[in-house]
């Protein structure tokens, strides 16, 4: 059975309507960019905040 598509307001706050997802395609990146800007682009700060919030270590995969 196909999933019913329920349009929702885009979670980034742009006022657009999605086709059922949380974001209009690409707009999740806007939120990510805004978060990075908010913490002056320090990804390690973000990592620490996430680790504190989830109480788990963020594992960075190495090639
Ligand atoms: Zn949006």
Short mmCIF file of N, CA and C and ligand atoms in Angstrom, two decimals:
data_model
loop_
_atom_site.label_atom_id
_atom_site.label_comp_id
_atom_site.label_asym_id
_atom_site.label_seq_id
_atom_site.Cartn_x
_atom_site.Cartn_y
_atom_site.Cartn_z
N UNK A 1 0.84 -1.20 0.00
CA UNK A 1 0.00 0.00 0.00
C UNK A 1 0.88 1.25 0.00
N UNK A 2 0.65 2.14 -0.93
CA UNK A 2 1.50 3.35 -0.95
C UNK A 2 1.25 4.23 0.25
N UNK A 3 2.33 4.81 0.74
CA UNK A 3 2.22 5.68 1.90
C UNK A 3 1.47 6.94 1.50
N UNK A 4 0.57 7.35 2.36
CA UNK A 4 -0.19 8.56 2.08
C UNK A 4 0.71 9.77 2.28
N UNK A 5 0.72 10.64 1.29
CA UNK A 5 1.57 11.82 1.37
C UNK A 5 0.83 12.95 2.08
N UNK A 6 1.41 13.37 3.19
CA UNK A 6 0.82 14.46 3.95
C UNK A 6 1.75 15.68 3.89
N UNK A 7 1.39 16.67 3.07
CA UNK A 7 2.24 17.86 3.00
C UNK A 7 2.35 18.55 4.35
N UNK A 8 3.57 18.99 4.66
CA UNK A 8 3.80 19.67 5.94
C UNK A 8 4.60 20.93 5.71
N UNK A 9 4.49 21.88 6.63
CA UNK A 9 5.36 23.05 6.50
C UNK A 9 6.81 22.63 6.70
N UNK A 10 7.69 23.14 5.86
CA UNK A 10 9.11 22.80 5.95
C UNK A 10 9.65 23.19 7.31
N UNK A 11 10.42 22.26 7.92
CA UNK A 11 10.90 22.46 9.28
C UNK A 11 12.00 23.52 9.39
N UNK A 12 12.50 24.01 8.27
CA UNK A 12 13.54 25.04 8.34
C UNK A 12 12.96 26.41 8.61
N UNK A 13 11.66 26.54 8.45
CA UNK A 13 11.02 27.81 8.74
C UNK A 13 10.87 28.71 7.52
N UNK A 14 11.10 28.17 6.32
CA UNK A 14 11.05 28.99 5.11
C UNK A 14 9.62 29.30 4.69
N UNK A 15 8.68 28.58 5.26
CA UNK A 15 7.29 28.82 4.90
C UNK A 15 6.81 27.94 3.75
N UNK A 16 7.73 27.15 3.18
CA UNK A 16 7.36 26.25 2.09
C UNK A 16 6.66 25.01 2.61
N UNK A 17 6.06 24.29 1.69
CA UNK A 17 5.33 23.07 2.04
C UNK A 17 6.06 21.88 1.43
N UNK A 18 6.29 20.84 2.26
CA UNK A 18 6.99 19.65 1.77
C UNK A 18 6.01 18.69 1.13
N UNK A 19 6.56 17.66 0.51
CA UNK A 19 5.71 16.61 -0.06
C UNK A 19 5.57 15.46 0.91
N UNK A 20 5.63 15.72 2.17
CA UNK A 20 5.44 14.67 3.17
C UNK A 20 6.61 14.52 4.11
N UNK A 21 7.80 15.00 3.68
CA UNK A 21 8.96 14.92 4.54
C UNK A 21 9.00 16.08 5.52
N UNK A 22 10.06 16.08 6.33
CA UNK A 22 10.21 17.17 7.29
C UNK A 22 10.66 18.44 6.58
N UNK A 23 11.48 18.23 5.54
CA UNK A 23 12.08 19.37 4.86
C UNK A 23 11.81 19.31 3.36
N UNK A 24 11.78 20.47 2.74
CA UNK A 24 11.89 20.54 1.29
C UNK A 24 13.31 20.07 0.97
N UNK A 25 13.49 19.29 -0.13
CA UNK A 25 14.83 18.77 -0.41
C UNK A 25 15.91 19.85 -0.35
N UNK A 26 16.98 19.58 0.41
CA UNK A 26 18.08 20.53 0.53
C UNK A 26 17.94 21.48 1.71
N UNK A 27 16.74 21.60 2.26
CA UNK A 27 16.54 22.56 3.34
C UNK A 27 17.06 22.07 4.68
N UNK A 28 17.25 20.74 4.81
CA UNK A 28 17.89 20.24 6.03
C UNK A 28 19.32 20.76 6.10
N UNK A 29 19.93 20.95 4.92
CA UNK A 29 21.28 21.51 4.87
C UNK A 29 21.30 22.95 5.38
N UNK A 30 20.23 23.69 5.11
CA UNK A 30 20.12 25.06 5.61
C UNK A 30 20.16 25.07 7.14
N UNK A 31 19.45 24.13 7.74
CA UNK A 31 19.42 24.06 9.20
C UNK A 31 20.81 23.71 9.71
N UNK A 32 21.44 22.75 9.06
CA UNK A 32 22.79 22.34 9.44
C UNK A 32 23.74 23.53 9.36
N UNK A 33 23.65 24.29 8.27
CA UNK A 33 24.51 25.46 8.09
C UNK A 33 24.24 26.50 9.17
N UNK A 34 22.97 26.70 9.51
CA UNK A 34 22.60 27.67 10.54
C UNK A 34 23.17 27.26 11.89
N UNK A 35 23.13 25.95 12.17
CA UNK A 35 23.69 25.45 13.43
C UNK A 35 25.19 25.72 13.48
N UNK A 36 25.86 25.41 12.39
CA UNK A 36 27.31 25.63 12.33
C UNK A 36 27.65 27.12 12.49
N UNK A 37 26.83 27.97 11.89
CA UNK A 37 27.04 29.41 12.02
C UNK A 37 26.82 29.84 13.47
N UNK A 38 25.82 29.27 14.07
CA UNK A 38 25.46 29.60 15.45
C UNK A 38 26.60 29.30 16.42
N UNK A 39 27.37 28.27 16.11
CA UNK A 39 28.50 27.90 16.98
C UNK A 39 29.82 28.30 16.32
N UNK A 40 29.77 29.33 15.48
CA UNK A 40 30.95 29.86 14.79
C UNK A 40 31.68 28.80 13.99
N UNK A 41 30.94 27.88 13.42
CA UNK A 41 31.51 26.91 12.49
C UNK A 41 32.40 25.87 13.12
N UNK A 42 32.35 25.77 14.45
CA UNK A 42 33.22 24.79 15.10
C UNK A 42 32.51 23.44 15.22
N UNK A 43 32.85 22.53 14.31
CA UNK A 43 32.19 21.23 14.27
C UNK A 43 32.50 20.43 15.53
N UNK A 44 33.68 20.65 16.11
CA UNK A 44 34.02 19.93 17.34
C UNK A 44 33.11 20.35 18.49
N UNK A 45 32.72 21.64 18.50
CA UNK A 45 31.74 22.09 19.49
C UNK A 45 30.44 21.34 19.32
N UNK A 46 30.02 21.23 18.06
CA UNK A 46 28.78 20.52 17.76
C UNK A 46 28.87 19.07 18.22
N UNK A 47 30.02 18.44 17.94
CA UNK A 47 30.23 17.05 18.33
C UNK A 47 30.11 16.91 19.86
N UNK A 48 30.74 17.86 20.57
CA UNK A 48 30.70 17.80 22.03
C UNK A 48 29.27 17.97 22.55
N UNK A 49 28.55 18.91 21.95
CA UNK A 49 27.17 19.16 22.37
C UNK A 49 26.31 17.91 22.14
N UNK A 50 26.50 17.29 20.98
CA UNK A 50 25.72 16.09 20.66
C UNK A 50 26.07 14.96 21.63
N UNK A 51 27.35 14.84 21.93
CA UNK A 51 27.78 13.78 22.86
C UNK A 51 27.19 14.01 24.25
N UNK A 52 27.16 15.28 24.67
CA UNK A 52 26.59 15.58 25.98
C UNK A 52 25.09 15.30 25.99
N UNK A 53 24.44 15.65 24.90
CA UNK A 53 22.99 15.51 24.83
C UNK A 53 22.57 14.04 24.75
N UNK A 54 23.31 13.25 23.96
CA UNK A 54 22.91 11.87 23.75
C UNK A 54 23.59 10.92 24.73
N UNK A 55 24.59 11.46 25.46
CA UNK A 55 25.34 10.66 26.43
C UNK A 55 26.07 9.50 25.74
N UNK A 56 26.41 9.70 24.48
CA UNK A 56 27.16 8.70 23.71
C UNK A 56 28.25 9.41 22.93
N UNK A 57 29.34 8.69 22.68
CA UNK A 57 30.43 9.25 21.91
C UNK A 57 30.12 9.18 20.42
N UNK A 58 30.35 10.29 19.73
CA UNK A 58 30.22 10.30 18.29
C UNK A 58 31.45 9.60 17.71
N UNK A 59 31.24 8.52 16.97
CA UNK A 59 32.34 7.77 16.41
C UNK A 59 32.62 8.28 15.00
N UNK A 60 33.84 8.77 14.80
CA UNK A 60 34.24 9.27 13.48
C UNK A 60 34.91 8.14 12.74
N UNK A 61 34.31 7.73 11.63
CA UNK A 61 34.88 6.62 10.86
C UNK A 61 36.13 7.06 10.13
N UNK A 62 37.12 6.22 10.19
CA UNK A 62 38.39 6.53 9.52
C UNK A 62 38.51 5.66 8.27
N UNK A 63 39.01 6.26 7.21
CA UNK A 63 39.19 5.50 5.95
C UNK A 63 40.41 4.60 6.04
ZN1 LIG B 1 12.58 25.13 4.08
#
